[in-house]
Coordinates of C-alpha atoms and ligand atoms in Angstrom, one line a residue:
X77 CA -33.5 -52.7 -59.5
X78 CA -34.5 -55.1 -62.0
X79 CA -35.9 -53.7 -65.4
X80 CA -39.6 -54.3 -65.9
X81 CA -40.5 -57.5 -67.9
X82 CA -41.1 -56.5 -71.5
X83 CA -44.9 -57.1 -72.1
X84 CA -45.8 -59.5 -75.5
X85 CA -46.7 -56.5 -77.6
X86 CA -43.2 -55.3 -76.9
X87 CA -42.0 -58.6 -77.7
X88 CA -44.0 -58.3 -80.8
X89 CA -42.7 -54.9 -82.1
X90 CA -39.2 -55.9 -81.0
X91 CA -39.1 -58.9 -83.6
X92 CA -40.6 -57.3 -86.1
X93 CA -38.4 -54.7 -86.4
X94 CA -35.1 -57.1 -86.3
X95 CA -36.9 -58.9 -89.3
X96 CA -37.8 -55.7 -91.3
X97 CA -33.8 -54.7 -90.4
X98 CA -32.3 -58.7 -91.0
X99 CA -34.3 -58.6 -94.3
X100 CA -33.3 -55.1 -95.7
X101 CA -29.8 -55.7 -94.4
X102 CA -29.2 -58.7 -96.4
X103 CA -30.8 -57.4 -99.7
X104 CA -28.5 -54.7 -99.4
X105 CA -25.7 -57.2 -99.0
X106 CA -23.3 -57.9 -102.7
X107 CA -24.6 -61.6 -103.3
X108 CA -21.2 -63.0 -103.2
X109 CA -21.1 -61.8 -99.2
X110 CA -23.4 -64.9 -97.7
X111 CA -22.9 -67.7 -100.0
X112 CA -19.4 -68.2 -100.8
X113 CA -18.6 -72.1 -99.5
X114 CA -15.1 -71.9 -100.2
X115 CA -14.9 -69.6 -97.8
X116 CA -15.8 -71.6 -95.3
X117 CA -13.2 -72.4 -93.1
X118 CA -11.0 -69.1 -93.9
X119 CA -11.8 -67.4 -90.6
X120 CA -11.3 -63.7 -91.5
X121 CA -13.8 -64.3 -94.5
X122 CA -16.7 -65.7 -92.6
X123 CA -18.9 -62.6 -91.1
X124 CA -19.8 -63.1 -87.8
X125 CA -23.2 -64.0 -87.8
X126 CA -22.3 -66.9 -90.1
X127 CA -19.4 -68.3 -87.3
X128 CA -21.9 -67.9 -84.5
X129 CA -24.3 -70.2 -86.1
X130 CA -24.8 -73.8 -84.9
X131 CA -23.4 -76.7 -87.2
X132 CA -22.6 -80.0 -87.2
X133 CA -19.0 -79.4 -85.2
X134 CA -20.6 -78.7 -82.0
X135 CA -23.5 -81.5 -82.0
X136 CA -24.1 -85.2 -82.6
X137 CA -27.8 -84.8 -83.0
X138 CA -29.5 -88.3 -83.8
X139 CA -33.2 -86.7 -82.5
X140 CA -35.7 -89.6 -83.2
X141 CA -33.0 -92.0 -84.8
X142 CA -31.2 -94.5 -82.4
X143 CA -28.0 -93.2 -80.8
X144 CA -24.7 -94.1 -82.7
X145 CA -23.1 -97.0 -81.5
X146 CA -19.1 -96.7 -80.3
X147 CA -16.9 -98.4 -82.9
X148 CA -13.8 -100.4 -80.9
X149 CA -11.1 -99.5 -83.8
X150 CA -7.7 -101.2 -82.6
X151 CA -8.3 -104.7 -82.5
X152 CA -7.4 -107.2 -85.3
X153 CA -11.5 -107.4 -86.7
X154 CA -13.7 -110.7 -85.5
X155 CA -10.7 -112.1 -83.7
X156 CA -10.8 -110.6 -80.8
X157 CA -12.7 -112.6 -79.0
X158 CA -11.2 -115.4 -79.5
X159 CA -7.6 -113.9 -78.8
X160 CA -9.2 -113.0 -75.2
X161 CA -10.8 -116.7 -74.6
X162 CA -7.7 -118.9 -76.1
X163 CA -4.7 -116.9 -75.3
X164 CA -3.4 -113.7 -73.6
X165 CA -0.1 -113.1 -76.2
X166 CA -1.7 -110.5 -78.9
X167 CA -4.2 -109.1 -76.0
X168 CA -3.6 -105.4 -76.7
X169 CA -4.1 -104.2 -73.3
X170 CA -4.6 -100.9 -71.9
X171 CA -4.6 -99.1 -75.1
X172 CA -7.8 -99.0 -77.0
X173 CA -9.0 -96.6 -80.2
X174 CA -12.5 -95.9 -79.8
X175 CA -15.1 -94.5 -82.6
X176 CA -17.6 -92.2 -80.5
X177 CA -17.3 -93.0 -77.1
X178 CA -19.2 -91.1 -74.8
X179 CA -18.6 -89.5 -71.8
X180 CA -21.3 -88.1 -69.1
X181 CA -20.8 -86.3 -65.5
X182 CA -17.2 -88.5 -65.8
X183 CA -18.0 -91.6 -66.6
X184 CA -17.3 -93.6 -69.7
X185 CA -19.6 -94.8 -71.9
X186 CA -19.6 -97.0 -74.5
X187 CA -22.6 -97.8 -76.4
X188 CA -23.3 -101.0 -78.0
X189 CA -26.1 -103.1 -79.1
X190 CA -23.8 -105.8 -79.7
X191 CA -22.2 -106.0 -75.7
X192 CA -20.8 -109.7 -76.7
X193 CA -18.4 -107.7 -79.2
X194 CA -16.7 -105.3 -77.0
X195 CA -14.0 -106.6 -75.1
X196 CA -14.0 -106.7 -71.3
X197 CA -13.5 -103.2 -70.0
X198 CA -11.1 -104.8 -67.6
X199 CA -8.4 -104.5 -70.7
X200 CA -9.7 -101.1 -71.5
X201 CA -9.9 -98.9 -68.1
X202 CA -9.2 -99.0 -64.5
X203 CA -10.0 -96.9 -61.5
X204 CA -6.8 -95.0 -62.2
X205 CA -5.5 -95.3 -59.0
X206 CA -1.9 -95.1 -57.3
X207 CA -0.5 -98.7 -58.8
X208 CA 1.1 -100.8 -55.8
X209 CA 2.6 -104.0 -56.7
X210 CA 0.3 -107.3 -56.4
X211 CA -2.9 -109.0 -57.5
X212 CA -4.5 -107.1 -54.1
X213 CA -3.7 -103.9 -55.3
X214 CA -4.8 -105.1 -58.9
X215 CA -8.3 -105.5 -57.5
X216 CA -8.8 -102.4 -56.5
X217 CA -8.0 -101.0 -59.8
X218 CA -10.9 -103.0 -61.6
X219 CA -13.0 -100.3 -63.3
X220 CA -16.9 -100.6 -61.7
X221 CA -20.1 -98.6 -63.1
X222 CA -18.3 -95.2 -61.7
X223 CA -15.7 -95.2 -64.0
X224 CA -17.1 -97.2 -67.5
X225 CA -20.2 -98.8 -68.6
X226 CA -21.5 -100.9 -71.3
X227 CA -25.1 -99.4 -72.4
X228 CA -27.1 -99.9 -75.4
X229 CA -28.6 -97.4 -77.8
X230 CA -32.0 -97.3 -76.2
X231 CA -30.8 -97.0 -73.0
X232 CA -27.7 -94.4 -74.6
X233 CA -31.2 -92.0 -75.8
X234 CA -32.8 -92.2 -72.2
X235 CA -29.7 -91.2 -70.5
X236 CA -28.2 -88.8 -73.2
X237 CA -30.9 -87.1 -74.6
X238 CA -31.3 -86.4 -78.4
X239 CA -27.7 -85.4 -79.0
X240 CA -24.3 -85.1 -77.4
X241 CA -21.3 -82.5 -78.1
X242 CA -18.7 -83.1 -80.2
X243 CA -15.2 -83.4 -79.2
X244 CA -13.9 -83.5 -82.8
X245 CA -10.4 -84.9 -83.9
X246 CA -8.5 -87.6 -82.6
X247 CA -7.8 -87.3 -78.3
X248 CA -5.2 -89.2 -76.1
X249 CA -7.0 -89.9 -73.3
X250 CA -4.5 -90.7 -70.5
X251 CA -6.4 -92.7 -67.5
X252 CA -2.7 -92.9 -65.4
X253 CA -2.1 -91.3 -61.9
X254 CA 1.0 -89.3 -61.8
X255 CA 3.1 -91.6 -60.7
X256 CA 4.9 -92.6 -64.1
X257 CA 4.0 -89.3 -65.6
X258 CA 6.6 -86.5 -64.6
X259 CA 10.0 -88.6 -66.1
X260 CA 11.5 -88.8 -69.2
X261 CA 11.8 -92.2 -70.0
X262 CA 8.3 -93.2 -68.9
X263 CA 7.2 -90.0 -70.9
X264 CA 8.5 -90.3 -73.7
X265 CA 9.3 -94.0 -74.1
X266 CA 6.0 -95.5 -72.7
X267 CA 3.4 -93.4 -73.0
X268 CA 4.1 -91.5 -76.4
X269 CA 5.4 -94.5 -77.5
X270 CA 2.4 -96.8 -76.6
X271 CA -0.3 -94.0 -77.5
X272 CA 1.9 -93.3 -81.3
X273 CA 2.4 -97.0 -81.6
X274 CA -1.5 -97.5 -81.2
X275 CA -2.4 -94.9 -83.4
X276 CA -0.4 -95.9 -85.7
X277 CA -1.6 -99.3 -86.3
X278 CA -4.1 -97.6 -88.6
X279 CA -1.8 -96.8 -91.1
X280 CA 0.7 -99.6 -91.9
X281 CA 1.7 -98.1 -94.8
X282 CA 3.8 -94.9 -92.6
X283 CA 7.1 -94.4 -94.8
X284 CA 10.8 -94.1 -93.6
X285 CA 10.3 -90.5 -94.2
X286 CA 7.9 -90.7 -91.5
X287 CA 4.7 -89.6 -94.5
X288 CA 1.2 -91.5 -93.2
X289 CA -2.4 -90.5 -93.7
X290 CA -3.0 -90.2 -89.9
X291 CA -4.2 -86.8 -89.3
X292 CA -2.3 -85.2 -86.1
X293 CA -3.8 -85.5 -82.4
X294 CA -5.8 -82.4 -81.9
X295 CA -6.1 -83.3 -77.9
X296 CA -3.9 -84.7 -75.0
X297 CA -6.4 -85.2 -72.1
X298 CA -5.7 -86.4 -68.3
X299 CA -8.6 -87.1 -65.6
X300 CA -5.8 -87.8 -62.9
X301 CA -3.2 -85.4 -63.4
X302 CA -3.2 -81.6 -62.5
X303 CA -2.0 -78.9 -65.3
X304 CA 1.0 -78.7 -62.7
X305 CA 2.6 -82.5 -62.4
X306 CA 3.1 -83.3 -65.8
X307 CA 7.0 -82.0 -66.5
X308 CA 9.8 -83.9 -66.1
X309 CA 13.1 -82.6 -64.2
X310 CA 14.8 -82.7 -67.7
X311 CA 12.3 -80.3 -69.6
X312 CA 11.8 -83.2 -71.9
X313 CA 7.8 -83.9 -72.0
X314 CA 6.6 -80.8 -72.8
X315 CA 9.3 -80.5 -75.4
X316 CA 8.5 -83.7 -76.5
X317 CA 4.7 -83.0 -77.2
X318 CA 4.8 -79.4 -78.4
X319 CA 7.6 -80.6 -81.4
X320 CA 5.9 -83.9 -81.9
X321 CA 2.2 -81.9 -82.2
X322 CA 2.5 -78.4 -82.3
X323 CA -0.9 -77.7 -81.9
X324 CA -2.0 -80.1 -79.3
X325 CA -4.3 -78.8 -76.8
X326 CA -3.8 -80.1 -73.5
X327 CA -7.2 -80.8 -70.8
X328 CA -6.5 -82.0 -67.3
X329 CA -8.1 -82.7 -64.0
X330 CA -10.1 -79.2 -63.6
X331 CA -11.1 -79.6 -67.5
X332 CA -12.4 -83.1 -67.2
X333 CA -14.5 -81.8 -63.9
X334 CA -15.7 -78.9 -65.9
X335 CA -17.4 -81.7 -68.5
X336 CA -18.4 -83.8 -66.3
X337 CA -20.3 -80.7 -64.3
X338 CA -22.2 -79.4 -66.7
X339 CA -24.2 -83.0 -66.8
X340 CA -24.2 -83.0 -70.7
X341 CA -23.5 -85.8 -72.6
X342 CA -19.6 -85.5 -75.0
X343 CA -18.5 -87.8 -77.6
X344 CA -15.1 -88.2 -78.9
X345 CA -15.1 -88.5 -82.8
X346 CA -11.6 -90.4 -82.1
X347 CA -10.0 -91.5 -78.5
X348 CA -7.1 -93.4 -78.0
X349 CA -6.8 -94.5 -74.4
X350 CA -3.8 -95.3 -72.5
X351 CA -4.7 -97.3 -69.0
X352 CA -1.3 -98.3 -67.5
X353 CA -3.6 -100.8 -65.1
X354 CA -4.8 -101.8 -68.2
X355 CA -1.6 -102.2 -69.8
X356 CA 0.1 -104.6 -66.6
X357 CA -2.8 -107.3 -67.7
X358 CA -0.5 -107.8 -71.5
X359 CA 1.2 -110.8 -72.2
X360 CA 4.0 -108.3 -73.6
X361 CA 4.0 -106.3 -70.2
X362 CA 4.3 -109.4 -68.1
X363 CA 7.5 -110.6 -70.6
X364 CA 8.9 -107.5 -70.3
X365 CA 7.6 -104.9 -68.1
X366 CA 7.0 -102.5 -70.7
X367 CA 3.6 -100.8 -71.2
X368 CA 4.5 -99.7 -74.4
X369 CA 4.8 -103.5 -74.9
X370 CA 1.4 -104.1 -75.5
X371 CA 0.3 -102.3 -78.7
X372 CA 2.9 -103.6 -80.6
X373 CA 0.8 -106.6 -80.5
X374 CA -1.2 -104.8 -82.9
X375 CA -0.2 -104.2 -86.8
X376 CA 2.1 -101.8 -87.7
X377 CA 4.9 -100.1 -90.6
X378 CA 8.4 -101.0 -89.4
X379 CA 8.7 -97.2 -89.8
X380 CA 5.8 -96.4 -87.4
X381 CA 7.4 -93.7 -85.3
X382 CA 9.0 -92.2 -88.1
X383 CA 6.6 -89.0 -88.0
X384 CA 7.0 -88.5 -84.3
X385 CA 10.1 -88.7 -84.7
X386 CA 11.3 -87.0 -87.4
X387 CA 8.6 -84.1 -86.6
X388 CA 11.0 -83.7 -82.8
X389 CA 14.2 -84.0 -85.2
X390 CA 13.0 -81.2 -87.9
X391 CA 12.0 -79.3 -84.3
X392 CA 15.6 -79.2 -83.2
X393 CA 16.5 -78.1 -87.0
X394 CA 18.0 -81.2 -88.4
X395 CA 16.7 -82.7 -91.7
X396 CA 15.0 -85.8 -91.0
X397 CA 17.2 -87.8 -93.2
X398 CA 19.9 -87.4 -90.7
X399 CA 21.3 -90.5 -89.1
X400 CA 21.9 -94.0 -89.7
X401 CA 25.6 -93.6 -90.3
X402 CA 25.4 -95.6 -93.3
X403 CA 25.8 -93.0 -96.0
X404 CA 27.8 -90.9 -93.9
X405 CA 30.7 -91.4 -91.0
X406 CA 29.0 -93.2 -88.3
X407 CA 28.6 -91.5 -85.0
X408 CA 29.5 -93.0 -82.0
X409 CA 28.1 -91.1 -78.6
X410 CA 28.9 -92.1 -75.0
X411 CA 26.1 -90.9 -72.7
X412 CA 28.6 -90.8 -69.6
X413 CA 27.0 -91.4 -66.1
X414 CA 30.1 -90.7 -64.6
X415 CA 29.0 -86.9 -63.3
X416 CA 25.6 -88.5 -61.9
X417 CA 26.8 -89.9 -58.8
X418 CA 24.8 -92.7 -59.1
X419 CA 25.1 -96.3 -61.5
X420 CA 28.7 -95.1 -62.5
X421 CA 31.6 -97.4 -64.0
X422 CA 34.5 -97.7 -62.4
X423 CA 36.4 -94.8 -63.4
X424 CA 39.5 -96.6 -64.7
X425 CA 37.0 -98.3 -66.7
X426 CA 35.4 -95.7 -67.4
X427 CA 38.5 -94.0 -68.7
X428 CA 39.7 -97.1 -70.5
X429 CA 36.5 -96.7 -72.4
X430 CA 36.7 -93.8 -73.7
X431 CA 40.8 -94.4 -74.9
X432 CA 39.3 -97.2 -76.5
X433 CA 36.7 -95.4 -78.6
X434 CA 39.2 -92.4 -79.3
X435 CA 41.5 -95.0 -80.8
X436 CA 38.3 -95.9 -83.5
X437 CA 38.2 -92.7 -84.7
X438 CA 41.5 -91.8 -85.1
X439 CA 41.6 -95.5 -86.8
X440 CA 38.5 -95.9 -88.6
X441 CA 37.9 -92.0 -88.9
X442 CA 34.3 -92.6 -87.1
X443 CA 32.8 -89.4 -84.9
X444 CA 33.2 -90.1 -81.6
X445 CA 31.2 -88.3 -78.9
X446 CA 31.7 -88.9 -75.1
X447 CA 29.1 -86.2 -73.3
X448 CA 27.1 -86.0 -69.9
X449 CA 23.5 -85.5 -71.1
X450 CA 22.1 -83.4 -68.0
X451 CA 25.0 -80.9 -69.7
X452 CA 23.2 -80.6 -73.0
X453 CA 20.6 -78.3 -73.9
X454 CA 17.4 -79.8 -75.4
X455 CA 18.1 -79.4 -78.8
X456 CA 21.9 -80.5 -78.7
X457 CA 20.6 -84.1 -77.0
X458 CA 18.3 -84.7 -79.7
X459 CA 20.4 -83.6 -82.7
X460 CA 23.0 -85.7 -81.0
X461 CA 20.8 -88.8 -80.6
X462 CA 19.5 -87.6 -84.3
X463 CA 23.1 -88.2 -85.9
X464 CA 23.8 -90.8 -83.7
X465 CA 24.7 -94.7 -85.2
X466 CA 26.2 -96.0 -81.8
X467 CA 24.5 -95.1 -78.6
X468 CA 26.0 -96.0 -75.6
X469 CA 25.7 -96.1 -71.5
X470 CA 24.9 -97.3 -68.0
X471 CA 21.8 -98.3 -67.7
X472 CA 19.6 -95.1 -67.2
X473 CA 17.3 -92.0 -68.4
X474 CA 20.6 -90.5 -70.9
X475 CA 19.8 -93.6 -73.4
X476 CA 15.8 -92.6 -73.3
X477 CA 17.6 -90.5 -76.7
X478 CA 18.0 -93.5 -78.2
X479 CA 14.3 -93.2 -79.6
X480 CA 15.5 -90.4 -81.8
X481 CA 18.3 -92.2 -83.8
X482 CA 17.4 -93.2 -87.3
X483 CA 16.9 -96.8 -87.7
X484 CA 19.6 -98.7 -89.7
X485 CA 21.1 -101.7 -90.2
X486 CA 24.1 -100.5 -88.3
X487 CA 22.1 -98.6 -85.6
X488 CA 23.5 -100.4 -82.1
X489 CA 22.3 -99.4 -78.3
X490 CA 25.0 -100.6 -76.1
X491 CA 24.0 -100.4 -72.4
X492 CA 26.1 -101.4 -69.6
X493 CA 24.5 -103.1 -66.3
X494 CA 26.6 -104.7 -63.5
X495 CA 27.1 -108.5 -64.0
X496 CA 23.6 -110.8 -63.6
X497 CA 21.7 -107.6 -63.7
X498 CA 19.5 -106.5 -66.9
X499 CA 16.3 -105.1 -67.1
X500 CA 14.1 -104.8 -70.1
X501 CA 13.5 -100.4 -70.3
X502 CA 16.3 -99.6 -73.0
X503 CA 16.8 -103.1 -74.8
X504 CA 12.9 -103.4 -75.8
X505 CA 12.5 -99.9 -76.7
X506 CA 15.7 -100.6 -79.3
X507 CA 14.1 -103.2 -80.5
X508 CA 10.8 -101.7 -80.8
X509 CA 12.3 -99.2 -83.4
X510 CA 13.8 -102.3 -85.3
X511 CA 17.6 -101.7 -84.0
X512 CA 20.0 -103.7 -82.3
X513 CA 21.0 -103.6 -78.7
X514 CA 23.7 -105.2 -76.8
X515 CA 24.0 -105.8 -73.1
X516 CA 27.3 -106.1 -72.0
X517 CA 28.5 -107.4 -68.5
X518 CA 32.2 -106.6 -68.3
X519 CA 33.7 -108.5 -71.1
X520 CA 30.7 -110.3 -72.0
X521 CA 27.5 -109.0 -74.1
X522 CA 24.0 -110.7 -74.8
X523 CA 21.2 -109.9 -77.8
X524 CA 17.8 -110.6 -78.3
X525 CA 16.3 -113.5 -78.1
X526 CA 19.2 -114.7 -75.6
X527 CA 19.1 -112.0 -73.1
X528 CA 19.3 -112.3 -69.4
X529 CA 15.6 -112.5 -66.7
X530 CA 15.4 -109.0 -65.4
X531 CA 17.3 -109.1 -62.5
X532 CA 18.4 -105.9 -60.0
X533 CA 21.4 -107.1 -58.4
X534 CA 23.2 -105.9 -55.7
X535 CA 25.7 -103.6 -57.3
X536 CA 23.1 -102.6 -60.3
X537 CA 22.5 -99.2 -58.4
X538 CA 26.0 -98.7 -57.4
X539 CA 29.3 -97.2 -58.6
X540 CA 31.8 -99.9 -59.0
X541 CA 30.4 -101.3 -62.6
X542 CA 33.1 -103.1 -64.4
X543 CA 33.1 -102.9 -68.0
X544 CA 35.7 -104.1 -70.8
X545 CA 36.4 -100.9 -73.0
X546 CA 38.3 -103.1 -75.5
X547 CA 35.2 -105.7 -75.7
X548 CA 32.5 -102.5 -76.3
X549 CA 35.3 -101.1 -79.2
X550 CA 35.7 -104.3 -81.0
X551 CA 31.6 -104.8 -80.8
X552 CA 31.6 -101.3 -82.8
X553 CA 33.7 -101.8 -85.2
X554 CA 31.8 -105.1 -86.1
X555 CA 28.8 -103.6 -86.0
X556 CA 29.9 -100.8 -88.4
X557 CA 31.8 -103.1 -90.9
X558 CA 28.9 -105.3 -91.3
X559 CA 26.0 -105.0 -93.2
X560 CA 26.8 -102.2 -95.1
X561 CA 26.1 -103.8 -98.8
X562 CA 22.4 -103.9 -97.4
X563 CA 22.6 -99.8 -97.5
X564 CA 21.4 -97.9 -100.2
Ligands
NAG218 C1 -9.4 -65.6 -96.5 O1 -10.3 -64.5 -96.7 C2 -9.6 -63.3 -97.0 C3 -10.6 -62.2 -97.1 O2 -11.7 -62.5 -97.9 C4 -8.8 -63.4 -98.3 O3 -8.1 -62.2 -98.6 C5 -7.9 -64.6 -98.2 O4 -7.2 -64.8 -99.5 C6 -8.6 -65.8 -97.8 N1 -7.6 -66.9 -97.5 C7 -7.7 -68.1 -98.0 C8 -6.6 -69.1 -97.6 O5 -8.6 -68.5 -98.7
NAG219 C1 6.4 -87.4 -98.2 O1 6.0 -86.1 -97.8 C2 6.8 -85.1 -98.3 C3 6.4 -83.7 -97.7 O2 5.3 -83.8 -96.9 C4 6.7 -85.1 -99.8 O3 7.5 -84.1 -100.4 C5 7.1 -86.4 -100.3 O4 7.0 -86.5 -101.7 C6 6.3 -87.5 -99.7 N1 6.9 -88.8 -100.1 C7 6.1 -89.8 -100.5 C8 6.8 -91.1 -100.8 O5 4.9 -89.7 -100.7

């Protein structure tokens, strides 16, 4: 049984009596007790009626004003335009930093009184769909009203209200099925890469230390992905994030429903998005087939994932000055396939290889590591990659490392494919990080800018790759001889 309604003179008697009580309660209070400002913040100092009380963090209230416009923050100011209209080569596709953008029950919404200015959402968002191959499938993917709009501020106050909540910080907002989610290399190397790499175009100025005056990512959300598809079968991503960002909060599918149920208006203070649809529509994805490709269209330090990843190296409790093998003996690792049972050398060659590269150190006193990486722990691949001058391999996930070596002048990626074949994954991620990378086929090896059309061959996949230890040993020892007057 319900109690009985309280009747207004109860009501009346009720609030009188919390005033006389607020009143002589705070008189009674030491002054010092309310009014302390430095104490905000310090959580164990603020009393609890003072936390419970509504402030600024919660709510963007603009009441009678006009609703705050979305700022589009990556692109290169007033040229943007024109970059779309006259040509597609510094379109930064599928990664966009937004000022307040607004979501409601799901939908995107960017508010502009200005439409001409924001770029089409086409290079923004998608549907977020499985991606097939082909301009078809492309189609499909085109975001429509469901997904993202374009509003302006008068219509933003008749659909929103007279305020919206705050989701404070800086969010990664991933708009990507699973698909490319749950591996390594398309982890760590695109999307990281490609969300750090547009970040970080904010701060050009990011030292070799890895310092920059980007605050950290409070927020990694997904409106795709369950809580439960986001690992890889190496352990890696969540590794990855939780050393990169300790305190990253993570939102997925059930979260972004949650949002969207309660009909409220949200706006991010910050959002990067990552739309690998987006993404395919670069000039830099269709030259190389790299997401990550397309934000470094945008400006940048040389050492702009320095603070990732010297953050994952100080993780796995090696100083980040480690590496580069130019003040210290140079490390050379092979990441053997040869355990895999799949893309293998041929095992003479294999084993001709690694004579070769034993000979260097016992000749040149270099460190020479030959390892399977699916028998390393964690931390042992990265402090390995870490220390690591000369990478090496068969094409494949074991080199994905390579984005944790220290940029030198004598930092190398040497990656094996069978003759004719090459594709793009490893060579432009070296690159990327300002290092050198060398394809080799057998005897012969290629370097940016003259490297090879993607191309999976038959044999690419198989177990019969011929490679040319003595070539790959002669390649390091030039590569380790040169340029070291240019060290400091
Ligand atoms: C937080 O408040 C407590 C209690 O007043 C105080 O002892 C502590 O020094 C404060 N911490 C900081 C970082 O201000
Ligand atoms: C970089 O940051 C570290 C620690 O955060 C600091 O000790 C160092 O002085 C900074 N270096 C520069 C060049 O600001």
């Amino acid at each position: 049984m319900a109690p009985a309604a309280p009747t207004p003179r109860e009501i009346l008697l009720l609030s009188l009596l919390l005033f006389i009580l607020l009143v002589t309660h705070s008189t009674s209070l030491p002054k010092s007790g309310l009014a302390k400002p430095e104490l905000k913040g310090n959580l164990s100092a603020v009393p609890p009626a003072l936390s419970r009380s509504k402030t600024i963090d919660t709510q963007l209230i603009w009441s009678a004003s006009p609703v705050p416009q979305t700022k589009i923050v990556s692109h290169v100011p007033g040229k943007f335009h024109a970059v779309i209209s006259s040509s597609a080569l510094t379109r930064p596709s599928g990664w966009t930093i937004l000022d307040r953008l607004y979501i409601l029950k799901g939908v995107l919404y960017i508010v502009s009184d200005e439409p001409r200015t924001v770029p089409d959402i086409r290079f923004i968002y998608s549907k977020g769909v499985f991606i097939q191959p082909g301009p078809e499938a492309a189609e499909t993917r085109i975001p429509s009203d469901e997904d993202i709009r374009i509003i302006s501020s008068s219509e933003a106050k008749k659909l929103f209200g007279s305020g919206a909540q705050i989701m404070g910080g800086v969010t990664f907002l991933v708009n990507d099925p699973p698909q490319f989610i749950t591996h390594y290399y398309h982890w760590s190397a695109e999307l990281w890469f490609g969300f750090w790499r547009t970040y970080s175009s904010l701060d050009t100025a990011i030292t070799s230390e890895g310092n920059t005056t980007l605050p950290a990512v409070r927020r990694l959300m997904f409106n795709h992905l369950d809580a439960f598809h986001w690992r890889d079968y190496a352990l890696m991503n969540q590794w990855v994030v939780r050393s990169s960002f300790p305190s990253i909060i993570m939102e997925f599918i059930d979260d972004w429903r949650d949002r969207a149920e309660m009909g409220r208006p949200f706006v991010f203070d910050r959002v990067v998005i990552a739309d690998r649809s987006a993404a395919m529509l670069s000039y830099n994805y269709a030259r190389y087939q790299r997401t990550a490709g397309a934000p470094m269209a945008l400006p940048g330090s040389v050492n702009w994932w320095m603070p990732i990843r010297n953050n994952v190296v100080e993780f796995a409790g090696l100083g980040p000055a480690i590496g580069g093998g130019t003040t210290s003996i140079p490390v050379i690792t092979y990441i053997s396939r040869q355990q895999w049972g799949r893309r293998m050398l041929i095992p003479e060659h294999h084993d001709k290889l690694v004579k070769e590269l034993y000979k260097l150190r016992d000749q040149y006193g270099y460190e020479v590591n030959v390892v399977n990486a699916e028998a390393m722990s964690r931390v042992e691949q990265i402090q390995l990659a870490a220390r690591t001058t000369i990478m090496m391999g068969v094409h494949g996930n074991g080199l994905t490392s390579l984005i944790w070596m220290k940029p030198s002048p004598r930092s190398t990626v040497m990656e094996f494919f069978y003759p004719q074949g090459f594709a793009h994954d490893y060579e432009y991620t070296t690159r990327a990080l300002g290092m050198v990378h060398y394809g080799f086929w057998n005897s012969e090896y290629f370097t940016s800018p003259a490297v090879p059309i993607p191309k999976y061959v038959e044999g690419f996949q198989g177990n019969a790759i011929p490679l040319d230890g003595e070539a790959v040993a002669r390649l390091c020892v030039e590569r380790l001889t040169l340029a070291s007057e240019v060290d400091d």
